[in-house]
Short mmCIF file of C-alpha atoms and ligand atoms in Angstrom, two decimals:
data_model
loop_
_atom_site.label_atom_id
_atom_site.label_comp_id
_atom_site.label_asym_id
_atom_site.label_seq_id
_atom_site.Cartn_x
_atom_site.Cartn_y
_atom_site.Cartn_z
CA MET A 782 221.11 -74.63 -185.36
CA GLU A 783 218.90 -77.25 -183.74
CA LYS A 784 216.79 -75.76 -180.94
CA VAL A 785 216.41 -77.48 -177.57
CA VAL A 786 213.63 -75.79 -175.62
CA VAL A 787 213.38 -76.43 -171.87
CA VAL A 788 210.19 -75.58 -169.95
CA GLY A 789 210.92 -75.21 -166.24
CA ALA A 790 214.40 -74.28 -165.10
CA ASN A 791 214.61 -75.54 -161.56
CA HIS A 792 216.68 -78.64 -160.58
CA ALA A 793 215.72 -80.88 -163.50
CA GLY A 794 215.65 -78.10 -166.09
CA THR A 795 218.94 -76.60 -164.94
CA ALA A 796 220.65 -80.01 -165.15
CA ALA A 797 219.35 -80.46 -168.68
CA ILE A 798 220.33 -76.93 -169.76
CA ASN A 799 223.86 -77.26 -168.34
CA THR A 800 224.33 -80.68 -169.93
CA VAL A 801 223.44 -79.37 -173.37
CA LEU A 802 225.60 -76.25 -172.94
CA ASP A 803 228.60 -78.21 -171.62
CA ASN A 804 228.55 -80.92 -174.27
CA TYR A 805 226.86 -79.78 -177.47
CA ALA A 806 228.10 -76.47 -178.85
CA ASP A 807 226.03 -77.02 -181.99
CA LYS A 808 222.69 -76.76 -180.11
CA GLU A 809 220.75 -73.64 -179.20
CA VAL A 810 219.14 -73.76 -175.75
CA ILE A 811 216.08 -71.68 -174.93
CA ALA A 812 214.53 -72.00 -171.45
CA PHE A 813 211.37 -70.67 -169.84
CA ASP A 814 210.50 -70.47 -166.18
CA ALA A 815 207.44 -68.93 -164.58
CA ASN A 816 209.32 -68.16 -161.36
CA ASP A 817 211.82 -65.35 -160.73
CA ASN A 818 214.53 -67.64 -159.35
CA ILE A 819 216.29 -70.84 -160.35
CA SER A 820 217.65 -73.81 -158.38
CA PHE A 821 216.24 -73.14 -154.90
CA LEU A 822 217.20 -76.07 -152.65
CA GLY A 823 213.94 -76.79 -150.84
CA CYS A 824 215.83 -78.98 -148.40
CA GLY A 825 217.43 -75.80 -147.05
CA MET A 826 214.06 -74.41 -146.01
CA ALA A 827 214.01 -76.34 -142.73
CA LEU A 828 217.63 -75.40 -141.99
CA TRP A 829 216.79 -71.74 -142.64
CA ILE A 830 213.63 -71.74 -140.50
CA GLY A 831 215.47 -73.59 -137.73
CA LYS A 832 218.32 -71.03 -137.87
CA GLN A 833 220.89 -73.74 -138.59
CA ILE A 834 222.17 -71.66 -141.51
CA LYS A 835 222.71 -67.91 -141.65
CA GLY A 836 220.31 -67.12 -144.46
CA SER A 837 219.05 -68.13 -147.84
CA SER A 838 221.88 -66.94 -150.08
CA GLY A 839 223.65 -70.33 -150.22
CA LEU A 840 220.46 -72.14 -151.17
CA PHE A 841 220.84 -71.41 -154.89
CA TYR A 842 223.48 -72.81 -157.23
CA SER A 843 222.40 -71.30 -160.54
CA ASP A 844 220.63 -68.31 -162.05
CA LYS A 845 219.68 -66.73 -165.37
CA ASP A 846 223.02 -64.90 -165.67
CA LYS A 847 225.08 -68.05 -165.11
CA LEU A 848 223.11 -70.00 -167.72
CA GLU A 849 223.16 -67.13 -170.21
CA ALA A 850 226.91 -66.67 -169.73
CA LYS A 851 227.27 -70.23 -170.99
CA GLY A 852 225.12 -69.51 -174.03
CA ALA A 853 221.49 -70.23 -173.16
CA LYS A 854 218.60 -67.83 -173.65
CA VAL A 855 216.56 -67.87 -170.45
CA TYR A 856 213.13 -66.26 -170.10
CA MET A 857 212.30 -65.82 -166.40
CA GLU A 858 208.82 -64.99 -165.09
CA THR A 859 207.54 -66.31 -168.37
CA TYR A 860 204.77 -68.86 -168.25
CA VAL A 861 204.43 -71.42 -171.02
CA GLU A 862 200.69 -71.47 -171.70
CA SER A 863 200.58 -74.31 -174.18
CA VAL A 864 202.57 -76.49 -176.52
CA ASP A 865 201.59 -77.18 -180.12
CA TYR A 866 203.02 -80.68 -180.37
CA THR A 867 202.06 -81.04 -184.04
CA ASN A 868 203.84 -77.94 -185.27
CA LYS A 869 206.50 -78.08 -182.51
CA VAL A 870 205.91 -74.60 -181.07
CA VAL A 871 205.81 -73.41 -177.45
CA HIS A 872 203.48 -70.50 -176.58
CA ALA A 873 204.57 -68.40 -173.61
CA THR A 874 203.51 -65.17 -171.88
CA GLY A 875 205.87 -62.89 -169.97
CA LYS A 876 205.13 -60.96 -166.77
CA ASN A 877 204.43 -57.85 -168.85
CA GLY A 878 201.80 -59.75 -170.85
CA LYS A 879 204.03 -60.01 -173.89
CA THR A 880 203.50 -63.27 -175.72
CA CYS A 881 206.13 -65.33 -177.48
CA GLU A 882 206.05 -68.24 -179.89
CA GLN A 883 209.12 -70.43 -179.71
CA PRO A 884 209.66 -73.25 -182.23
CA TYR A 885 211.63 -76.29 -181.06
CA ASP A 886 213.36 -79.32 -182.51
CA LYS A 887 213.53 -81.04 -179.14
CA LEU A 888 211.37 -80.16 -176.14
CA ILE A 889 212.26 -80.98 -172.54
CA LEU A 890 209.40 -80.63 -170.07
CA ALA A 891 210.68 -79.93 -166.56
CA THR A 892 207.53 -78.44 -165.05
CA GLY A 893 207.99 -80.10 -161.66
CA SER A 894 205.35 -80.65 -159.05
CA ILE A 895 202.80 -78.73 -157.01
CA PRO A 896 201.80 -79.24 -153.37
CA ILE A 897 198.67 -81.29 -152.80
CA ALA A 898 195.95 -79.02 -151.44
CA PRO A 899 193.22 -81.22 -149.97
CA PRO A 900 189.65 -79.86 -149.86
CA ILE A 901 189.82 -78.92 -146.18
CA LYS A 902 187.45 -76.19 -145.01
CA GLY A 903 189.45 -73.12 -143.97
CA ILE A 904 192.49 -73.87 -146.10
CA GLU A 905 192.33 -70.33 -147.52
CA LEU A 906 192.78 -68.68 -144.10
CA GLU A 907 195.76 -66.43 -143.47
CA ASN A 908 198.82 -68.28 -142.08
CA VAL A 909 197.95 -71.58 -143.73
CA GLN A 910 201.23 -72.16 -145.54
CA PHE A 911 202.47 -74.43 -148.29
CA VAL A 912 206.16 -75.20 -148.59
CA LYS A 913 207.63 -75.52 -152.03
CA LEU A 914 209.01 -72.30 -153.46
CA PHE A 915 211.64 -69.93 -152.15
CA GLN A 916 208.82 -67.39 -151.80
CA ASN A 917 206.93 -69.80 -149.51
CA ALA A 918 209.97 -70.09 -147.24
CA GLN A 919 210.47 -66.32 -147.24
CA GLU A 920 206.85 -65.74 -146.26
CA VAL A 921 207.01 -68.26 -143.41
CA ILE A 922 210.21 -66.69 -142.08
CA GLN A 923 208.85 -63.14 -142.28
CA LYS A 924 205.80 -64.24 -140.31
CA LEU A 925 207.97 -65.98 -137.72
CA GLU A 926 210.08 -62.84 -137.40
CA SER A 927 206.95 -60.79 -136.65
CA GLY A 928 206.90 -62.58 -133.29
CA ARG A 929 203.17 -63.30 -133.60
CA ILE A 930 203.53 -67.00 -134.44
CA LYS A 931 203.79 -69.08 -131.28
CA ARG A 932 201.97 -72.34 -132.10
CA VAL A 933 202.63 -74.14 -135.36
CA VAL A 934 200.69 -77.17 -136.57
CA VAL A 935 202.42 -79.21 -139.28
CA VAL A 936 200.10 -81.48 -141.24
CA GLY A 937 201.76 -84.49 -142.85
CA ALA A 938 204.61 -86.46 -141.26
CA GLY A 939 206.53 -87.39 -144.39
CA TYR A 940 210.14 -86.29 -144.58
CA ILE A 941 209.30 -82.61 -145.25
CA GLY A 942 206.77 -82.43 -142.40
CA VAL A 943 209.18 -84.09 -139.96
CA GLU A 944 212.06 -81.80 -140.97
CA LEU A 945 209.85 -78.73 -140.62
CA ALA A 946 208.52 -79.85 -137.24
CA GLU A 947 212.14 -79.92 -136.08
CA ALA A 948 212.80 -76.52 -137.68
CA PHE A 949 209.87 -74.78 -135.97
CA LYS A 950 210.87 -76.34 -132.66
CA ARG A 951 214.44 -75.07 -133.12
CA ASN A 952 212.90 -71.65 -133.83
CA GLY A 953 211.22 -71.76 -130.43
CA ASN A 954 207.66 -72.55 -131.49
CA GLU A 955 205.21 -74.94 -129.90
CA VAL A 956 204.84 -77.62 -132.56
CA THR A 957 202.19 -80.25 -133.23
CA LEU A 958 202.76 -82.78 -136.01
CA ILE A 959 199.61 -84.40 -137.37
CA ASP A 960 199.37 -87.43 -139.64
CA MET A 961 196.53 -89.76 -140.48
CA ALA A 962 198.95 -92.70 -140.30
CA ASP A 963 199.77 -93.86 -136.81
CA THR A 964 203.43 -92.97 -137.19
CA CYS A 965 205.80 -90.75 -139.20
CA LEU A 966 207.79 -91.52 -142.38
CA SER A 967 205.71 -94.65 -142.90
CA GLY A 968 206.32 -94.58 -146.66
CA TYR A 969 210.06 -95.05 -146.23
CA TYR A 970 210.70 -97.06 -143.05
CA ASP A 971 209.35 -100.01 -141.13
CA ARG A 972 207.74 -99.58 -137.75
CA GLU A 973 210.95 -100.41 -135.87
CA PHE A 974 212.52 -97.30 -137.39
CA THR A 975 209.55 -94.95 -137.50
CA ASP A 976 208.97 -95.56 -133.79
CA LEU A 977 212.54 -94.45 -133.12
CA MET A 978 212.01 -91.20 -135.02
CA ALA A 979 208.63 -90.61 -133.32
CA LYS A 980 210.22 -91.10 -129.89
CA HIS A 981 213.04 -88.80 -130.86
CA LEU A 982 210.64 -86.06 -131.99
CA GLU A 983 208.68 -86.35 -128.75
CA GLU A 984 211.83 -86.24 -126.63
CA ASN A 985 212.72 -83.00 -128.39
CA GLY A 986 209.37 -81.45 -127.59
CA VAL A 987 207.33 -82.01 -130.75
CA HIS A 988 203.75 -82.95 -129.89
CA LEU A 989 202.69 -85.90 -132.03
CA ALA A 990 199.09 -86.28 -133.15
CA PHE A 991 199.23 -89.44 -135.26
CA GLY A 992 196.26 -91.48 -136.41
CA GLN A 993 194.15 -88.34 -136.92
CA SER A 994 192.94 -86.61 -140.04
CA VAL A 995 192.38 -82.89 -140.35
CA LYS A 996 188.73 -82.04 -140.95
CA GLU A 997 188.69 -78.25 -140.74
CA ILE A 998 190.85 -75.22 -140.10
CA LYS A 999 189.00 -72.56 -138.15
CA GLY A 1000 189.61 -68.83 -137.75
CA THR A 1001 188.11 -65.45 -138.60
CA THR A 1002 190.74 -64.13 -141.02
CA LYS A 1003 193.77 -65.91 -139.61
CA VAL A 1004 194.03 -69.56 -138.64
CA GLU A 1005 193.14 -70.20 -134.99
CA VAL A 1006 192.24 -73.86 -134.54
CA VAL A 1007 192.92 -77.09 -136.42
CA VAL A 1008 190.12 -79.61 -136.01
CA THR A 1009 190.84 -83.30 -136.58
CA ASP A 1010 188.51 -86.27 -136.30
CA LYS A 1011 189.79 -86.73 -132.73
CA GLU A 1012 191.08 -83.44 -131.27
CA GLU A 1013 191.44 -79.70 -131.70
CA PHE A 1014 194.74 -77.82 -131.72
CA GLN A 1015 195.25 -74.07 -131.22
CA ALA A 1016 197.43 -72.71 -134.02
CA ASP A 1017 198.89 -69.42 -135.23
CA MET A 1018 200.28 -71.11 -138.34
CA VAL A 1019 199.41 -74.32 -140.18
CA VAL A 1020 201.92 -75.81 -142.56
CA LEU A 1021 200.55 -78.28 -145.08
CA CYS A 1022 203.03 -80.99 -146.08
CA MET A 1023 200.70 -83.51 -147.63
CA GLY A 1024 202.78 -84.44 -150.64
CA PHE A 1025 203.18 -83.26 -154.21
CA LYS A 1026 201.52 -84.02 -157.51
CA PRO A 1027 203.11 -83.74 -160.93
CA ASN A 1028 202.49 -80.51 -162.80
CA ASN A 1029 201.21 -81.99 -166.05
CA THR A 1030 199.19 -79.06 -167.40
CA LEU A 1031 201.20 -78.74 -170.60
CA GLY A 1032 200.82 -82.34 -171.70
CA LYS A 1033 197.92 -83.96 -169.90
CA ASP A 1034 195.74 -84.06 -173.01
CA THR A 1035 198.45 -85.25 -175.38
CA LEU A 1036 201.15 -87.23 -173.59
CA GLU A 1037 200.70 -90.65 -172.05
CA LEU A 1038 200.34 -90.36 -168.27
CA TYR A 1039 201.10 -92.52 -165.22
CA THR A 1040 198.34 -93.29 -162.69
CA ASN A 1041 199.01 -90.09 -160.72
CA GLY A 1042 199.21 -87.92 -163.84
CA ALA A 1043 203.00 -87.82 -164.23
CA PHE A 1044 204.33 -87.88 -167.78
CA LEU A 1045 205.17 -91.50 -168.53
CA VAL A 1046 208.72 -91.77 -169.81
CA ASN A 1047 211.02 -94.57 -170.91
CA GLY A 1048 214.60 -95.05 -169.75
CA ARG A 1049 215.77 -92.28 -172.10
CA GLN A 1050 213.25 -89.81 -170.62
CA GLU A 1051 211.23 -89.90 -173.84
CA THR A 1052 207.49 -89.30 -173.56
CA SER A 1053 204.90 -90.87 -175.84
CA VAL A 1054 205.33 -87.98 -178.32
CA PRO A 1055 208.49 -87.99 -180.48
CA ASP A 1056 211.13 -85.36 -179.63
CA VAL A 1057 209.43 -84.55 -176.33
CA TYR A 1058 211.22 -85.48 -173.09
CA ALA A 1059 210.02 -85.16 -169.49
CA ILE A 1060 212.26 -84.96 -166.43
CA GLY A 1061 212.18 -84.40 -162.69
CA ASP A 1062 209.02 -84.18 -160.62
CA CYS A 1063 206.68 -84.04 -163.63
CA ALA A 1064 207.82 -87.44 -164.90
CA THR A 1065 207.90 -91.08 -163.85
CA VAL A 1066 211.03 -92.97 -162.81
CA TYR A 1067 211.89 -96.63 -163.30
CA ASP A 1068 211.94 -98.21 -159.86
CA ASN A 1069 214.43 -101.08 -159.56
CA ALA A 1070 212.85 -102.17 -156.29
CA THR A 1071 209.34 -102.67 -157.69
CA LYS A 1072 210.60 -103.41 -161.23
CA GLY A 1073 208.24 -100.91 -162.80
CA GLU A 1074 207.32 -97.27 -163.29
CA ASN A 1075 206.89 -95.19 -160.16
CA TYR A 1076 206.60 -91.58 -159.03
CA ILE A 1077 209.38 -90.48 -156.64
CA ALA A 1078 209.73 -86.70 -156.44
CA LEU A 1079 213.31 -86.01 -155.37
CA ALA A 1080 215.93 -83.47 -156.45
CA SER A 1081 218.40 -86.33 -156.90
CA ASN A 1082 216.12 -87.96 -159.48
CA ALA A 1083 215.46 -84.57 -161.09
CA VAL A 1084 219.14 -83.88 -161.73
CA ARG A 1085 219.90 -87.36 -163.08
CA SER A 1086 216.89 -87.37 -165.37
CA GLY A 1087 217.83 -83.90 -166.66
CA ILE A 1088 221.29 -85.11 -167.66
CA ILE A 1089 219.87 -88.20 -169.38
CA ALA A 1090 217.23 -86.27 -171.33
CA ALA A 1091 219.73 -83.66 -172.50
CA HIS A 1092 222.12 -86.26 -173.91
CA ASN A 1093 219.35 -88.14 -175.67
CA ALA A 1094 217.84 -84.94 -177.05
CA CYS A 1095 221.26 -84.07 -178.46
CA GLY A 1096 221.86 -87.44 -180.08
CA THR A 1097 223.83 -89.42 -177.48
CA SER A 1098 221.80 -92.41 -176.46
CA ILE A 1099 222.00 -93.09 -172.73
CA ALA A 1100 219.50 -94.81 -170.46
CA THR A 1101 218.67 -94.49 -166.79
CA GLU A 1102 220.00 -97.00 -164.27
CA GLY A 1103 216.64 -96.67 -162.55
CA VAL A 1104 216.19 -95.59 -158.95
CA GLN A 1105 215.29 -97.20 -155.66
CA GLY A 1106 213.99 -94.15 -153.79
CA THR A 1107 217.17 -93.73 -151.77
CA ASN A 1108 216.58 -91.11 -149.10
CA GLY A 1109 217.83 -89.77 -145.82
CA ILE A 1110 216.66 -87.60 -142.96
CA SER A 1111 218.52 -85.95 -140.11
CA VAL A 1112 216.44 -84.58 -137.25
CA PHE A 1113 217.84 -83.25 -133.95
CA GLY A 1114 221.06 -85.12 -134.75
CA PHE A 1115 219.34 -88.46 -135.34
CA ASN A 1116 219.90 -89.86 -138.82
CA MET A 1117 217.79 -92.33 -140.78
CA LEU A 1118 218.48 -93.58 -144.29
CA ALA A 1119 216.66 -95.97 -146.56
CA THR A 1120 216.71 -97.44 -150.02
CA GLY A 1121 214.40 -99.82 -151.85
CA LEU A 1122 211.49 -101.57 -150.20
CA THR A 1123 210.59 -101.77 -146.53
CA LEU A 1124 209.62 -105.20 -145.23
CA ALA A 1125 206.00 -104.10 -144.94
CA LYS A 1126 205.92 -102.72 -148.49
CA ALA A 1127 207.65 -105.78 -149.94
CA LYS A 1128 205.13 -108.08 -148.27
CA SER A 1129 202.23 -105.93 -149.45
CA LEU A 1130 203.53 -106.43 -153.00
CA GLY A 1131 203.31 -110.19 -152.50
CA LEU A 1132 207.07 -110.76 -152.34
CA ALA A 1133 208.48 -113.52 -150.13
CA ALA A 1134 210.36 -110.89 -148.17
CA VAL A 1135 212.23 -111.39 -144.91
CA ALA A 1136 214.60 -109.14 -142.99
CA THR A 1137 217.83 -109.43 -141.08
CA ASP A 1138 218.23 -106.92 -138.25
CA TYR A 1139 221.38 -105.98 -136.39
CA GLU A 1140 222.34 -103.29 -133.90
CA ASP A 1141 225.77 -102.50 -132.51
CA TRP A 1142 228.21 -99.71 -131.76
CA GLN A 1143 229.65 -98.26 -134.92
CA LYS A 1144 233.22 -98.37 -133.62
CA PRO A 1145 235.07 -100.52 -131.04
CA LEU A 1146 234.15 -99.59 -127.47
CA PHE A 1147 237.66 -98.27 -126.76
CA ILE A 1148 236.72 -95.34 -129.02
CA GLU A 1149 234.96 -93.31 -126.39
CA HIS A 1150 234.11 -90.17 -128.32
CA GLY A 1151 231.93 -89.92 -131.40
CA ASN A 1152 230.91 -93.55 -131.12
CA PHE A 1153 227.21 -94.28 -131.47
CA LYS A 1154 224.98 -97.26 -132.02
CA VAL A 1155 223.89 -98.18 -135.54
CA LYS A 1156 220.71 -100.06 -136.35
CA ILE A 1157 220.36 -101.80 -139.69
CA ARG A 1158 217.64 -103.80 -141.40
CA ILE A 1159 218.31 -105.52 -144.71
CA VAL A 1160 215.19 -106.75 -146.51
CA TYR A 1161 215.66 -109.56 -149.01
CA ASP A 1162 213.66 -112.10 -150.96
CA GLN A 1163 213.93 -115.47 -149.26
CA ASN A 1164 213.59 -117.35 -152.54
CA THR A 1165 215.91 -115.39 -154.83
CA ARG A 1166 218.06 -114.03 -151.92
CA ILE A 1167 218.11 -110.66 -153.74
CA ILE A 1168 218.34 -107.57 -151.53
CA LEU A 1169 215.12 -105.55 -151.81
CA GLY A 1170 215.91 -102.67 -149.49
CA THR A 1171 217.78 -101.45 -146.44
CA GLN A 1172 217.13 -99.09 -143.54
CA LEU A 1173 219.71 -97.56 -141.24
CA SER A 1174 219.59 -95.31 -138.21
CA SER A 1175 222.19 -93.78 -135.94
CA ASP A 1176 223.36 -90.63 -134.20
CA SER A 1177 226.53 -91.10 -136.30
CA ASP A 1178 226.85 -90.00 -139.88
CA ILE A 1179 226.46 -93.38 -141.53
CA SER A 1180 224.98 -91.88 -144.67
CA LEU A 1181 227.50 -93.32 -147.12
CA ALA A 1182 226.50 -96.87 -146.20
CA ILE A 1183 223.13 -96.40 -147.88
CA HIS A 1184 224.78 -95.78 -151.26
CA PHE A 1185 226.27 -99.27 -151.03
CA PHE A 1186 222.80 -100.74 -150.53
CA SER A 1187 221.29 -98.51 -153.21
CA LEU A 1188 223.72 -100.03 -155.71
CA ALA A 1189 223.01 -103.50 -154.31
CA VAL A 1190 219.28 -103.10 -155.01
CA GLN A 1191 219.98 -101.61 -158.44
CA GLU A 1192 222.26 -104.52 -159.37
CA ASN A 1193 220.16 -107.34 -157.84
CA VAL A 1194 222.94 -108.30 -155.40
CA THR A 1195 222.03 -111.21 -153.10
CA ILE A 1196 222.31 -111.08 -149.33
CA ASP A 1197 224.87 -113.90 -149.53
CA LYS A 1198 227.19 -111.81 -151.71
CA ILE A 1199 227.65 -109.23 -148.97
CA LYS A 1200 228.28 -111.70 -146.15
CA LEU A 1201 232.02 -111.84 -146.70
CA PHE A 1202 232.70 -109.03 -149.14
CA ASP A 1203 235.94 -107.10 -148.63
CA ALA A 1204 235.01 -104.49 -146.01
CA PHE A 1205 237.92 -102.54 -144.55
CA PHE A 1206 238.41 -102.08 -140.81
CA LEU A 1207 239.83 -99.06 -139.02
CA PRO A 1208 238.69 -98.25 -135.47
CA HIS A 1209 238.21 -94.59 -136.38
CA PHE A 1210 235.36 -95.71 -138.65
CA ASN A 1211 234.04 -99.18 -137.78
CA GLN A 1212 234.45 -102.47 -135.97
CA PRO A 1213 236.39 -105.53 -137.17
CA TYR A 1214 232.97 -107.20 -137.23
CA ASN A 1215 231.19 -104.33 -138.91
CA TYR A 1216 227.43 -103.90 -138.85
CA ILE A 1217 226.90 -104.60 -142.56
CA THR A 1218 228.78 -107.90 -142.49
CA MET A 1219 227.16 -108.93 -139.22
CA ALA A 1220 223.64 -108.19 -140.44
CA ALA A 1221 224.27 -110.16 -143.62
CA LEU A 1222 225.88 -113.11 -141.76
CA GLN A 1223 222.79 -113.39 -139.60
CA ALA A 1224 220.51 -113.75 -142.62
CA LYS A 1225 218.84 -117.13 -142.62
C1 FAD B 250 210.72 -78.41 -148.46
C2 FAD B 250 211.31 -79.36 -149.45
C3 FAD B 250 212.42 -80.11 -149.12
C4 FAD B 250 212.97 -81.01 -150.02
N1 FAD B 250 214.08 -81.72 -149.66
C5 FAD B 250 214.66 -82.57 -150.56
C6 FAD B 250 215.84 -83.28 -150.23
O1 FAD B 250 216.37 -83.14 -149.13
N2 FAD B 250 216.37 -84.12 -151.16
C7 FAD B 250 215.80 -84.29 -152.39
O2 FAD B 250 216.33 -85.06 -153.20
N3 FAD B 250 214.67 -83.62 -152.73
C8 FAD B 250 214.09 -82.77 -151.85
N4 FAD B 250 212.95 -82.09 -152.20
C9 FAD B 250 212.30 -82.35 -153.51
C10 FAD B 250 212.91 -81.50 -154.58
O3 FAD B 250 212.89 -80.16 -154.23
C11 FAD B 250 212.13 -81.73 -155.88
O4 FAD B 250 212.19 -83.09 -156.20
C12 FAD B 250 212.76 -80.88 -156.98
O5 FAD B 250 212.51 -79.53 -156.75
C13 FAD B 250 212.22 -81.27 -158.36
O6 FAD B 250 212.82 -80.45 -159.29
P1 FAD B 250 212.12 -80.14 -160.69
O7 FAD B 250 213.02 -79.23 -161.41
O8 FAD B 250 211.72 -81.42 -161.34
O9 FAD B 250 210.74 -79.44 -160.33
P2 FAD B 250 210.38 -78.13 -159.55
O10 FAD B 250 211.34 -77.85 -158.48
O11 FAD B 250 208.94 -78.27 -159.18
O12 FAD B 250 210.53 -76.98 -160.66
C14 FAD B 250 209.69 -76.85 -161.74
C15 FAD B 250 209.92 -75.52 -162.39
O13 FAD B 250 209.09 -75.42 -163.53
C16 FAD B 250 208.54 -74.13 -163.63
N5 FAD B 250 207.30 -74.22 -164.41
C17 FAD B 250 206.27 -75.07 -164.19
N6 FAD B 250 205.32 -74.92 -165.12
C18 FAD B 250 205.77 -73.96 -165.96
C19 FAD B 250 205.24 -73.35 -167.13
N7 FAD B 250 204.07 -73.74 -167.64
N8 FAD B 250 205.95 -72.37 -167.72
C20 FAD B 250 207.16 -72.00 -167.22
N9 FAD B 250 207.71 -72.55 -166.12
C21 FAD B 250 207.02 -73.50 -165.50
C22 FAD B 250 208.35 -73.72 -162.17
O14 FAD B 250 208.33 -72.30 -162.05
C23 FAD B 250 209.57 -74.33 -161.51
O15 FAD B 250 210.66 -73.46 -161.44
C24 FAD B 250 212.38 -81.18 -151.31
C25 FAD B 250 211.26 -80.41 -151.65
C26 FAD B 250 210.73 -79.52 -150.74
C27 FAD B 250 209.53 -78.71 -151.14
#
């Protein structure tokens, strides 16, 4: 039987394993993971810390038993030390020190990403926390439950830092959010939107320290003070959310890499070495917005790439549709969603980008309850008219609208095409002149 070996069994690996098991009875699946759990939804960490969910039990959707019941062999707490790409053998070591040599016909690397740990003095102090694994979340929560953590400094105002700032605030902590950029979420939204989120965070009691970079963390054994180039902040806990880098240890000397070290893959998730696939956070994605390779570490990309790699490894040729970095964030009831390029990013890439902005109530004004304003920006190329990206914000759940724009960017839809497309109207949901149509109609 042909052997498909999967290294890393979190979101990407689990998707690949399940796809092989569900579709190809003639393949043997062997998986290795260094951790003792599978499929932890990191996005639940903030909800758990902020006590918006009861506990962690619902944050997993798979485990060794489930995968083995379907026919896989799964080695947990087993670290793959190296891969012999010439002889097609994986070398692994279990927790007990027992080593194992596993031959493969097809290899799927799903080794994920690791938090960026900048060379900041004091980073090794007690209560300086990273947030990635289930164990990280558990440790943070145990420390919070000790009652000794009053002041939390979150470093990095990307979507994880912003979500965690909210979570610590909901937990009753004093929270400072630091970022070297002069706003939050600047990688995903234009200023008009990031300012809204910043205001919202401040109104909910998060102290913002933007435009500052952390120089040192001070303390004797435990963290006490965070020193930036401008200020000092007292802290009982520091949470570092400064991004992730691909975990490329197993292939960095053999496989072709992207600029940040991710395994470079084609649309079928194939690496530069035959029969070796890479998926999820350790691999590149094809970005429809920039029309090239990119690195976008998201669980959504991990799952899709896992499915694609599994089919290709098992002989069914399918290719990615590409991605456009579609994302969302919901903080203190305020929702922001984005896909594709911001206006600032599009301009920085030299595109002739312009934007159409519109803001209105989601529903007719006679709907007095559950009716909130929606703000939309559609970015498009003024020469080709093609939609490059979209941003949305509202207190309403308008999340499904971003999928529409995600597909528009993927399929090179022009702004003119959506001016008079067939949008339904029902006062429970929208206005006769809905915000998408109105924004598009206003495009020059
Ligand atoms: C706090 C937080 C919130 C997030 N929120 C969202 C969200 O809301 N939406 C979203 O889309 N994404 C979110 N993400 C991102 C998402 O979690 C990642 O994109 C996703 O985990 C990537 O999955 P992966 O399987 O590729 O990699 P990983 O999750 O990094 O898993 C890699 C696995 O490989 C194993 N491994 C690595 N090396 C070896 C080795 N040599 N031998 C054996 N095993 C190995 C590891 O133990 C691990 O289990 C969030 C992430 C965090 C940290």
